[in-house]
Amino acid sequence: MKTLAKKIRVISLASLLMLFLAPLFAQNSNGYITINGNLKDAKTKNALFFAYIAIPNSHVGTVSNSEGNFTLKISPLLNASEVEFSHLGYITKLVPVETLMQGNTEVLLEPASIPLDEVTIRPIEVEKLVADAIAKIPYNYSDNPNMLTGFYRETIKQRRDYISISEAVLDIYKAPYKNFSGADRIKIFKGRKSTNVKKADTLAVKLQGGPRVSLLLDIAKNPDILFFEDYINYYNFTLEDMVTIDKKINYVIGFAQKEQIKEPLYYGRLYIDTKNLAITNAQFSLNLDDKDEAAKLFVLRKPRGVKFTPTSTSYHVNYIEHNGRYYLNYVRNELSFKANWNRRIFNTNYTVVAEMAITDRDLSNTNKFPYRETFKASDILAESVEAFNDDDFWGEFNYIKPEESINEAIKKYGKRLKRLNME
């Protein structure tokens, strides 16, 4: 069990370093078009978050934020006529670019139902299905290296106020999945930060590893995160449902640690294509029943007199299929916790969120950049980029549209920067 605990610590996905203390669309001068919109459920009108928005037959895309809003920048070189919208459990929809440019940017997706004649009901051994899906990773995912462009954002909130916002466009060398060979590399192409949007009290919280941590969520590349060598002895698996994803039927496999296992493990759902057994999505959380043990997986360093108590975690990863192979598409991890100083009455609540969307993919120009240029596991993004106050900072690069609360925080910080520059 000691080996298991050590393994979990290495792959805890969110090591924290705690120290002392526009128009609807626009055409840019470079020619690319920017489309802003909102994605909703056609029946309930609820916002659809973490949906994928892409140009068909290309590797260009982005995701909707937690409010369903999105921004997509389209290069004229793509000759794009349509934009594709897809979300787990919904029918994929194509919308003409011209329609979106006319201001019709509320996009409604219809829930997908599974016709009974498409489903073959048969007894399945769920544990074997998961084992087969893991065994087929080398055949279902890219067997060649990829060069990816990613957009990454991490935010830290103290109660309801943002105390740190950091963003970066990333170059990512993605090693082949076959035999899980080679290590991925990541470097910052362009980044910015807004720290102390609201000054924190006494405790500074920083996320170590940043985008490197997000890459660990690629469970097809790093299956040991969830399913280490003898995982069958630790997890129970159940067939919960079947859903449609990108017009393909997927098993929904639930998993949770067995009752006799006391160390904190993960629980959640895997989405597995019924035909090729590719893992298309995963959503999971860490079991926090033993909060003291769980806390050891997150805290790298903290001041004396502070008790760290995790209150919730969530992790999300999905993949996109292209020409019969699956590629990493979007990852998100979130941690909420309480920090309590000795002899203080009130706890302080914090939330750390990191998300990364793959916005472009190059399958031909795949030269690995030097290790010295990579973002290291010990690096902190907020200490690696400069402060920002530029509305068009990202230029032609696609990014995840900020939530309104983040936008307001950035505006406040921008005004403060202007005042400082005038002094």
GROMACS .gro file of C-alpha atoms in nm:
model
  423
    1MET     CA    1   0.000   0.000   0.000
    2LYS     CA    2   0.295   0.229   0.056
    3THR     CA    3   0.377   0.200  -0.315
    4LEU     CA    4   0.020   0.292  -0.405
    5ALA     CA    5   0.024   0.602  -0.183
    6LYS     CA    6   0.355   0.711  -0.337
    7LYS     CA    7   0.214   0.664  -0.688
    8ILE     CA    8  -0.097   0.869  -0.609
    9ARG     CA    9   0.115   1.153  -0.472
   10VAL     CA   10   0.315   1.174  -0.794
   11ILE     CA   11   0.000   1.191  -1.006
   12SER     CA   12  -0.217   1.402  -0.779
   13LEU     CA   13  -0.280   1.643  -1.070
   14ALA     CA   14  -0.284   1.966  -0.869
   15SER     CA   15   0.027   2.022  -0.660
   16LEU     CA   16  -0.013   2.354  -0.480
   17LEU     CA   17   0.272   2.570  -0.363
   18MET     CA   18   0.154   2.776  -0.065
   19LEU     CA   19   0.409   3.037   0.038
   20PHE     CA   20   0.431   3.297   0.316
   21LEU     CA   21   0.278   3.520   0.306
   22ALA     CA   22  -1.688   4.345  -2.852
   23PRO     CA   23  -1.879   4.328  -3.144
   24LEU     CA   24  -2.062   4.005  -3.242
   25PHE     CA   25  -1.799   3.947  -3.508
   26ALA     CA   26  -1.499   4.140  -3.627
   27GLN     CA   27  -1.249   4.120  -3.909
   28ASN     CA   28  -0.892   4.188  -3.806
   29SER     CA   29  -0.645   4.376  -4.023
   30ASN     CA   30  -0.472   4.040  -4.079
   31GLY     CA   31  -0.794   3.914  -4.238
   32TYR     CA   32  -0.913   3.660  -3.983
   33ILE     CA   33  -1.270   3.673  -3.858
   34THR     CA   34  -1.364   3.663  -3.488
   35ILE     CA   35  -1.705   3.520  -3.399
   36ASN     CA   36  -1.853   3.546  -3.050
   37GLY     CA   37  -2.158   3.351  -2.942
   38ASN     CA   38  -2.345   3.150  -2.682
   39LEU     CA   39  -2.429   2.780  -2.685
   40LYS     CA   40  -2.751   2.649  -2.525
   41ASP     CA   41  -2.966   2.341  -2.487
   42ALA     CA   42  -3.249   2.377  -2.742
   43LYS     CA   43  -3.512   2.254  -2.494
   44THR     CA   44  -3.411   2.393  -2.157
   45LYS     CA   45  -3.216   2.697  -2.285
   46ASN     CA   46  -2.947   2.615  -2.028
   47ALA     CA   47  -2.590   2.710  -2.117
   48LEU     CA   48  -2.376   2.429  -2.259
   49PHE     CA   49  -2.029   2.454  -2.111
   50PHE     CA   50  -1.708   2.285  -2.229
   51ALA     CA   51  -1.860   2.221  -2.574
   52TYR     CA   52  -1.628   2.198  -2.874
   53ILE     CA   53  -1.648   2.457  -3.152
   54ALA     CA   54  -1.438   2.385  -3.461
   55ILE     CA   55  -1.389   2.435  -3.833
   56PRO     CA   56  -1.477   2.102  -4.003
   57ASN     CA   57  -1.191   1.912  -4.169
   58SER     CA   58  -0.934   2.121  -3.986
   59HIS     CA   59  -0.753   2.109  -3.653
   60VAL     CA   60  -0.872   2.458  -3.552
   61GLY     CA   61  -1.113   2.494  -3.265
   62THR     CA   62  -1.194   2.614  -2.914
   63VAL     CA   63  -1.435   2.536  -2.627
   64SER     CA   64  -1.723   2.721  -2.463
   65ASN     CA   65  -1.669   2.853  -2.111
   66SER     CA   66  -1.874   2.775  -1.800
   67GLU     CA   67  -2.139   3.025  -1.913
   68GLY     CA   68  -2.170   2.874  -2.262
   69ASN     CA   69  -1.993   3.167  -2.429
   70PHE     CA   70  -1.730   3.116  -2.698
   71THR     CA   71  -1.493   3.306  -2.924
   72LEU     CA   72  -1.359   3.152  -3.246
   73LYS     CA   73  -1.101   3.314  -3.475
   74ILE     CA   74  -1.107   3.194  -3.836
   75SER     CA   75  -0.815   3.243  -4.072
   76PRO     CA   76  -0.905   3.326  -4.435
   77LEU     CA   77  -0.663   3.050  -4.539
   78LEU     CA   78  -0.913   2.793  -4.412
   79ASN     CA   79  -1.182   2.899  -4.661
   80ALA     CA   80  -1.430   2.800  -4.390
   81SER     CA   81  -1.797   2.788  -4.486
   82GLU     CA   82  -1.932   2.627  -4.166
   83VAL     CA   83  -1.862   2.600  -3.795
   84GLU     CA   84  -1.924   2.272  -3.613
   85PHE     CA   85  -2.068   2.258  -3.260
   86SER     CA   86  -2.055   1.938  -3.056
   87HIS     CA   87  -2.120   1.841  -2.696
   88LEU     CA   88  -2.148   1.517  -2.506
   89GLY     CA   89  -2.505   1.386  -2.537
   90TYR     CA   90  -2.612   1.632  -2.809
   91ILE     CA   91  -2.653   1.618  -3.186
   92THR     CA   92  -2.358   1.779  -3.363
   93LYS     CA   93  -2.465   2.092  -3.551
   94LEU     CA   94  -2.316   2.276  -3.849
   95VAL     CA   95  -2.385   2.649  -3.879
   96PRO     CA   96  -2.283   2.857  -4.183
   97VAL     CA   97  -2.014   3.115  -4.110
   98GLU     CA   98  -2.227   3.376  -4.288
   99THR     CA   99  -2.513   3.312  -4.045
  100LEU     CA  100  -2.286   3.360  -3.747
  101MET     CA  101  -2.147   3.679  -3.899
  102GLN     CA  102  -2.499   3.820  -3.929
  103GLY     CA  103  -2.533   3.823  -3.553
  104ASN     CA  104  -2.731   3.500  -3.508
  105THR     CA  105  -2.488   3.378  -3.244
  106GLU     CA  106  -2.719   3.198  -3.001
  107VAL     CA  107  -2.657   2.840  -3.108
  108LEU     CA  108  -2.904   2.574  -2.989
  109LEU     CA  109  -2.813   2.204  -2.973
  110GLU     CA  110  -3.070   1.925  -2.961
  111PRO     CA  111  -3.022   1.641  -2.709
  112ALA     CA  112  -2.930   1.317  -2.883
  113SER     CA  113  -3.137   1.004  -2.830
  114ILE     CA  114  -3.017   0.654  -2.911
  115PRO     CA  115  -3.252   0.459  -3.143
  116LEU     CA  116  -3.308   0.109  -3.006
  117ASP     CA  117  -3.222  -0.054  -3.338
  118GLU     CA  118  -2.870   0.088  -3.310
  119VAL     CA  119  -2.802  -0.080  -2.977
  120THR     CA  120  -2.719  -0.444  -2.938
  121ILE     CA  121  -2.803  -0.544  -2.582
  122ARG     CA  122  -2.573  -0.815  -2.452
  123PRO     CA  123  -2.414  -0.906  -2.120
  124ILE     CA  124  -2.076  -0.741  -2.085
  125GLU     CA  125  -1.798  -0.781  -1.835
  126VAL     CA  126  -1.740  -0.419  -1.745
  127GLU     CA  127  -1.395  -0.479  -1.598
  128LYS     CA  128  -1.288  -0.655  -1.918
  129LEU     CA  129  -1.433  -0.374  -2.129
  130VAL     CA  130  -1.217  -0.120  -1.943
  131ALA     CA  131  -0.911  -0.346  -1.971
  132ASP     CA  132  -0.970  -0.386  -2.347
  133ALA     CA  133  -1.008  -0.009  -2.388
  134ILE     CA  134  -0.673   0.046  -2.216
  135ALA     CA  135  -0.511  -0.228  -2.426
  136LYS     CA  136  -0.637  -0.062  -2.747
  137ILE     CA  137  -0.492   0.281  -2.667
  138PRO     CA  138  -0.190   0.228  -2.900
  139TYR     CA  139  -0.431   0.153  -3.187
  140ASN     CA  140  -0.697   0.418  -3.121
  141TYR     CA  141  -0.474   0.720  -3.058
  142SER     CA  142  -0.206   0.889  -3.263
  143ASP     CA  143   0.093   0.666  -3.332
  144ASN     CA  144   0.290   0.963  -3.462
  145PRO     CA  145   0.415   1.275  -3.281
  146ASN     CA  146   0.201   1.590  -3.302
  147MET     CA  147   0.279   1.957  -3.260
  148LEU     CA  148  -0.011   2.121  -3.082
  149THR     CA  149  -0.111   2.479  -3.015
  150GLY     CA  150  -0.293   2.507  -2.685
  151PHE     CA  151  -0.456   2.783  -2.486
  152TYR     CA  152  -0.418   2.753  -2.109
  153ARG     CA  153  -0.574   2.954  -1.829
  154GLU     CA  154  -0.542   2.917  -1.452
  155THR     CA  155  -0.734   3.118  -1.196
  156ILE     CA  156  -0.720   3.137  -0.818
  157LYS     CA  157  -1.014   3.273  -0.622
  158GLN     CA  158  -1.033   3.370  -0.258
  159ARG     CA  159  -1.397   3.332  -0.168
  160ARG     CA  160  -1.567   3.506  -0.465
  161ASP     CA  161  -1.279   3.731  -0.565
  162TYR     CA  162  -1.003   3.653  -0.813
  163ILE     CA  163  -0.656   3.697  -0.670
  164SER     CA  164  -0.466   3.558  -0.968
  165ILE     CA  165  -0.536   3.505  -1.339
  166SER     CA  166  -0.268   3.368  -1.573
  167GLU     CA  167  -0.302   3.273  -1.940
  168ALA     CA  168  -0.071   3.142  -2.211
  169VAL     CA  169  -0.060   3.020  -2.568
  170LEU     CA  170   0.144   2.701  -2.562
  171ASP     CA  171   0.354   2.499  -2.802
  172ILE     CA  172   0.314   2.132  -2.716
  173TYR     CA  173   0.514   1.842  -2.850
  174LYS     CA  174   0.286   1.538  -2.812
  175ALA     CA  175   0.475   1.210  -2.821
  176PRO     CA  176   0.314   0.902  -2.984
  177TYR     CA  177   0.070   0.701  -2.774
  178LYS     CA  178   0.199   0.368  -2.902
  179ASN     CA  179   0.361   0.180  -2.614
  180PHE     CA  180   0.325   0.507  -2.420
  181SER     CA  181   0.666   0.599  -2.564
  182GLY     CA  182   0.841   0.929  -2.509
  183ALA     CA  183   0.762   1.229  -2.295
  184ASP     CA  184   0.546   1.524  -2.395
  185ARG     CA  185   0.706   1.868  -2.391
  186ILE     CA  186   0.547   2.206  -2.345
  187LYS     CA  187   0.670   2.564  -2.371
  188ILE     CA  188   0.515   2.907  -2.341
  189PHE     CA  189   0.482   3.087  -2.673
  190LYS     CA  190   0.305   3.391  -2.530
  191GLY     CA  191   0.157   3.458  -2.189
  192ARG     CA  192   0.022   3.719  -1.950
  193LYS     CA  193  -0.096   3.745  -1.591
  194SER     CA  194  -0.307   3.956  -1.362
  195THR     CA  195  -0.207   3.891  -1.002
  196ASN     CA  196  -0.355   4.046  -0.691
  197VAL     CA  197  -0.668   4.155  -0.874
  198LYS     CA  198  -0.796   4.169  -0.520
  199LYS     CA  199  -0.519   4.161  -0.265
  200ALA     CA  200  -0.514   3.833  -0.073
  201ASP     CA  201  -0.497   3.832   0.304
  202THR     CA  202  -0.187   3.674   0.461
  203LEU     CA  203  -0.172   3.362   0.240
  204ALA     CA  204  -0.040   3.344  -0.116
  205VAL     CA  205  -0.156   3.044  -0.319
  206LYS     CA  206   0.031   2.937  -0.630
  207LEU     CA  207  -0.014   2.648  -0.870
  208GLN     CA  208   0.310   2.468  -0.943
  209GLY     CA  209   0.348   2.288  -1.274
  210GLY     CA  210   0.054   2.467  -1.440
  211PRO     CA  211   0.010   2.332  -1.795
  212ARG     CA  212   0.238   2.039  -1.716
  213VAL     CA  213  -0.018   1.929  -1.458
  214SER     CA  214  -0.295   1.962  -1.717
  215LEU     CA  215  -0.109   1.733  -1.958
  216LEU     CA  216  -0.112   1.463  -1.691
  217LEU     CA  217  -0.489   1.452  -1.737
  218ASP     CA  218  -0.434   1.289  -2.076
  219ILE     CA  219  -0.529   0.950  -1.933
  220ALA     CA  220  -0.478   0.777  -2.268
  221LYS     CA  221  -0.114   0.884  -2.247
  222ASN     CA  222  -0.096   0.842  -1.867
  223PRO     CA  223  -0.340   0.560  -1.779
  224ASP     CA  224  -0.159   0.504  -1.448
  225ILE     CA  225  -0.327   0.818  -1.319
  226LEU     CA  226  -0.643   0.614  -1.275
  227PHE     CA  227  -0.562   0.255  -1.360
  228PHE     CA  228  -0.227   0.142  -1.226
  229GLU     CA  229  -0.098  -0.213  -1.269
  230ASP     CA  230  -0.336  -0.393  -1.029
  231TYR     CA  231  -0.627  -0.145  -1.038
  232ILE     CA  232  -0.887  -0.424  -1.059
  233ASN     CA  233  -0.813  -0.498  -0.694
  234TYR     CA  234  -0.898  -0.140  -0.596
  235TYR     CA  235  -1.193  -0.033  -0.816
  236ASN     CA  236  -1.551  -0.143  -0.881
  237PHE     CA  237  -1.691  -0.080  -1.231
  238THR     CA  238  -2.054  -0.050  -1.344
  239LEU     CA  239  -2.230   0.011  -1.676
  240GLU     CA  240  -2.438   0.323  -1.602
  241ASP     CA  241  -2.574   0.435  -1.937
  242MET     CA  242  -2.520   0.475  -2.310
  243VAL     CA  243  -2.492   0.817  -2.477
  244THR     CA  244  -2.425   0.962  -2.819
  245ILE     CA  245  -2.105   1.160  -2.873
  246ASP     CA  246  -2.031   1.296  -3.220
  247LYS     CA  247  -2.291   1.058  -3.370
  248LYS     CA  248  -2.126   0.756  -3.207
  249ILE     CA  249  -2.271   0.546  -2.926
  250ASN     CA  250  -2.062   0.533  -2.609
  251TYR     CA  251  -2.076   0.319  -2.299
  252VAL     CA  252  -2.083   0.520  -1.977
  253ILE     CA  253  -1.873   0.327  -1.726
  254GLY     CA  254  -1.882   0.431  -1.363
  255PHE     CA  255  -1.592   0.352  -1.134
  256ALA     CA  256  -1.523   0.398  -0.761
  257GLN     CA  257  -1.280   0.253  -0.513
  258LYS     CA  258  -1.380  -0.059  -0.321
  259GLU     CA  259  -1.506  -0.013   0.033
  260GLN     CA  260  -1.210  -0.185   0.196
  261ILE     CA  261  -0.963   0.054   0.028
  262LYS     CA  262  -0.890   0.342   0.263
  263GLU     CA  263  -0.636   0.545   0.064
  264PRO     CA  264  -0.801   0.824  -0.140
  265LEU     CA  265  -0.852   0.713  -0.502
  266TYR     CA  266  -1.062   0.853  -0.785
  267TYR     CA  267  -1.426   0.799  -0.876
  268GLY     CA  268  -1.613   0.905  -1.188
  269ARG     CA  269  -1.714   0.802  -1.538
  270LEU     CA  270  -1.541   0.684  -1.854
  271TYR     CA  271  -1.705   0.722  -2.195
  272ILE     CA  272  -1.599   0.440  -2.428
  273ASP     CA  273  -1.691   0.408  -2.796
  274THR     CA  274  -1.894   0.088  -2.839
  275LYS     CA  275  -1.729  -0.004  -3.171
  276ASN     CA  276  -1.358   0.066  -3.135
  277LEU     CA  277  -1.340   0.089  -2.752
  278ALA     CA  278  -1.169   0.428  -2.762
  279ILE     CA  279  -1.192   0.632  -2.441
  280THR     CA  280  -1.354   0.952  -2.569
  281ASN     CA  281  -1.420   1.135  -2.241
  282ALA     CA  282  -1.345   1.102  -1.872
  283GLN     CA  283  -1.487   1.289  -1.575
  284PHE     CA  284  -1.362   1.208  -1.228
  285SER     CA  285  -1.287   1.338  -0.878
  286LEU     CA  286  -1.070   1.241  -0.585
  287ASN     CA  287  -1.236   1.070  -0.289
  288LEU     CA  288  -1.212   1.319  -0.001
  289ASP     CA  289  -1.365   1.105   0.272
  290ASP     CA  290  -1.029   1.108   0.451
  291LYS     CA  291  -0.950   1.477   0.412
  292ASP     CA  292  -0.622   1.461   0.605
  293GLU     CA  293  -0.481   1.194   0.375
  294ALA     CA  294  -0.616   1.370   0.065
  295ALA     CA  295  -0.456   1.698   0.175
  296LYS     CA  296  -0.112   1.535   0.161
  297LEU     CA  297  -0.154   1.485  -0.214
  298PHE     CA  298  -0.191   1.855  -0.287
  299VAL     CA  299   0.023   2.067  -0.058
  300LEU     CA  300   0.390   2.105  -0.143
  301ARG     CA  301   0.468   2.364   0.122
  302LYS     CA  302   0.269   2.572   0.366
  303PRO     CA  303   0.328   2.798   0.666
  304ARG     CA  304   0.311   2.668   1.018
  305GLY     CA  305  -0.023   2.719   1.182
  306VAL     CA  306  -0.228   2.674   0.863
  307LYS     CA  307  -0.454   2.374   0.817
  308PHE     CA  308  -0.532   2.286   0.455
  309THR     CA  309  -0.862   2.101   0.400
  310PRO     CA  310  -0.970   2.004   0.046
  311THR     CA  311  -1.345   2.037  -0.006
  312SER     CA  312  -1.394   1.932  -0.370
  313THR     CA  313  -1.205   1.827  -0.683
  314SER     CA  314  -1.307   1.766  -1.041
  315TYR     CA  315  -1.117   1.661  -1.352
  316HIS     CA  316  -1.237   1.647  -1.710
  317VAL     CA  317  -1.063   1.531  -2.028
  318ASN     CA  318  -1.197   1.470  -2.377
  319TYR     CA  319  -1.064   1.363  -2.714
  320ILE     CA  320  -1.158   1.435  -3.073
  321GLU     CA  321  -1.153   1.181  -3.357
  322HIS     CA  322  -0.989   1.254  -3.692
  323ASN     CA  323  -0.939   0.995  -3.966
  324GLY     CA  324  -0.984   0.706  -3.728
  325ARG     CA  325  -0.743   0.832  -3.462
  326TYR     CA  326  -0.819   1.016  -3.140
  327TYR     CA  327  -0.639   1.331  -3.022
  328LEU     CA  328  -0.635   1.525  -2.697
  329ASN     CA  329  -0.885   1.808  -2.718
  330TYR     CA  330  -0.961   1.967  -2.379
  331VAL     CA  331  -0.867   1.921  -2.013
  332ARG     CA  332  -0.986   2.092  -1.697
  333ASN     CA  333  -0.903   2.048  -1.330
  334GLU     CA  334  -1.053   2.225  -1.030
  335LEU     CA  335  -0.969   2.217  -0.661
  336SER     CA  336  -1.152   2.391  -0.377
  337PHE     CA  337  -1.011   2.401  -0.026
  338LYS     CA  338  -1.024   2.578   0.309
  339ALA     CA  339  -0.726   2.735   0.482
  340ASN     CA  340  -0.761   2.784   0.855
  341TRP     CA  341  -0.505   2.963   1.072
  342ASN     CA  342  -0.467   2.848   1.430
  343ARG     CA  343  -0.674   3.050   1.679
  344ARG     CA  344  -0.882   3.208   1.402
  345ILE     CA  345  -1.257   3.167   1.402
  346PHE     CA  346  -1.321   3.173   1.027
  347ASN     CA  347  -1.185   2.960   0.742
  348THR     CA  348  -1.084   3.115   0.411
  349ASN     CA  349  -1.212   2.937   0.099
  350TYR     CA  350  -1.004   2.911  -0.217
  351THR     CA  351  -1.072   2.767  -0.563
  352VAL     CA  352  -0.803   2.686  -0.817
  353VAL     CA  353  -0.911   2.616  -1.177
  354ALA     CA  354  -0.686   2.524  -1.469
  355GLU     CA  355  -0.807   2.447  -1.820
  356MET     CA  356  -0.636   2.383  -2.150
  357ALA     CA  357  -0.792   2.369  -2.497
  358ILE     CA  358  -0.607   2.241  -2.801
  359THR     CA  359  -0.678   2.507  -3.064
  360ASP     CA  360  -0.462   2.380  -3.351
  361ARG     CA  361  -0.273   2.065  -3.446
  362ASP     CA  362   0.014   2.005  -3.690
  363LEU     CA  363   0.080   1.645  -3.790
  364SER     CA  364   0.367   1.719  -4.030
  365ASN     CA  365   0.599   1.973  -3.865
  366THR     CA  366   0.674   1.773  -3.550
  367ASN     CA  367   1.031   1.863  -3.457
  368LYS     CA  368   1.078   1.835  -3.081
  369PHE     CA  369   1.198   2.161  -2.926
  370PRO     CA  370   1.498   2.155  -2.688
  371TYR     CA  371   1.441   2.049  -2.328
  372ARG     CA  372   1.592   2.376  -2.200
  373GLU     CA  373   1.296   2.563  -2.355
  374THR     CA  374   1.031   2.349  -2.184
  375PHE     CA  375   0.803   2.454  -1.901
  376LYS     CA  376   0.921   2.246  -1.605
  377ALA     CA  377   0.714   2.069  -1.340
  378SER     CA  378   0.867   2.305  -1.082
  379ASP     CA  379   0.776   2.623  -1.274
  380ILE     CA  380   0.492   2.858  -1.179
  381LEU     CA  381   0.314   3.024  -1.471
  382ALA     CA  382   0.234   3.344  -1.281
  383GLU     CA  383   0.608   3.390  -1.225
  384SER     CA  384   0.696   3.317  -1.589
  385VAL     CA  385   0.484   3.574  -1.774
  386GLU     CA  386   0.431   3.950  -1.763
  387ALA     CA  387   0.134   4.156  -1.644
  388PHE     CA  388  -0.115   4.253  -1.914
  389ASN     CA  389  -0.332   4.540  -2.024
  390ASP     CA  390  -0.396   4.481  -2.394
  391ASP     CA  391  -0.744   4.409  -2.531
  392ASP     CA  392  -0.608   4.237  -2.842
  393PHE     CA  393  -0.322   4.058  -2.672
  394TRP     CA  394  -0.397   3.719  -2.831
  395GLY     CA  395  -0.416   3.849  -3.188
  396GLU     CA  396  -0.509   3.566  -3.425
  397PHE     CA  397  -0.473   3.291  -3.163
  398ASN     CA  398  -0.786   3.110  -3.044
  399TYR     CA  399  -0.852   3.115  -2.672
  400ILE     CA  400  -1.120   3.022  -2.419
  401LYS     CA  401  -1.357   3.314  -2.373
  402PRO     CA  402  -1.334   3.440  -2.012
  403GLU     CA  403  -1.634   3.431  -1.784
  404GLU     CA  404  -1.791   3.768  -1.705
  405SER     CA  405  -1.644   3.765  -1.354
  406ILE     CA  406  -1.295   3.708  -1.494
  407ASN     CA  407  -1.350   3.986  -1.746
  408GLU     CA  408  -1.447   4.225  -1.468
  409ALA     CA  409  -1.141   4.128  -1.266
  410ILE     CA  410  -0.915   4.189  -1.567
  411LYS     CA  411  -1.077   4.528  -1.630
  412LYS     CA  412  -1.021   4.632  -1.270
  413TYR     CA  413  -0.659   4.524  -1.289
  414GLY     CA  414  -0.618   4.704  -1.622
  415LYS     CA  415  -0.745   5.029  -1.471
  416ARG     CA  416  -0.501   4.993  -1.186
  417LEU     CA  417  -0.214   4.937  -1.430
  418LYS     CA  418  -0.309   5.255  -1.616
  419ARG     CA  419  -0.309   5.455  -1.291
  420LEU     CA  420   0.034   5.319  -1.201
  421ASN     CA  421   0.171   5.406  -1.545
  422MET     CA  422   0.044   5.762  -1.510
  423GLU     CA  423   0.210   5.815  -1.173
   0.00000   0.00000   0.00000
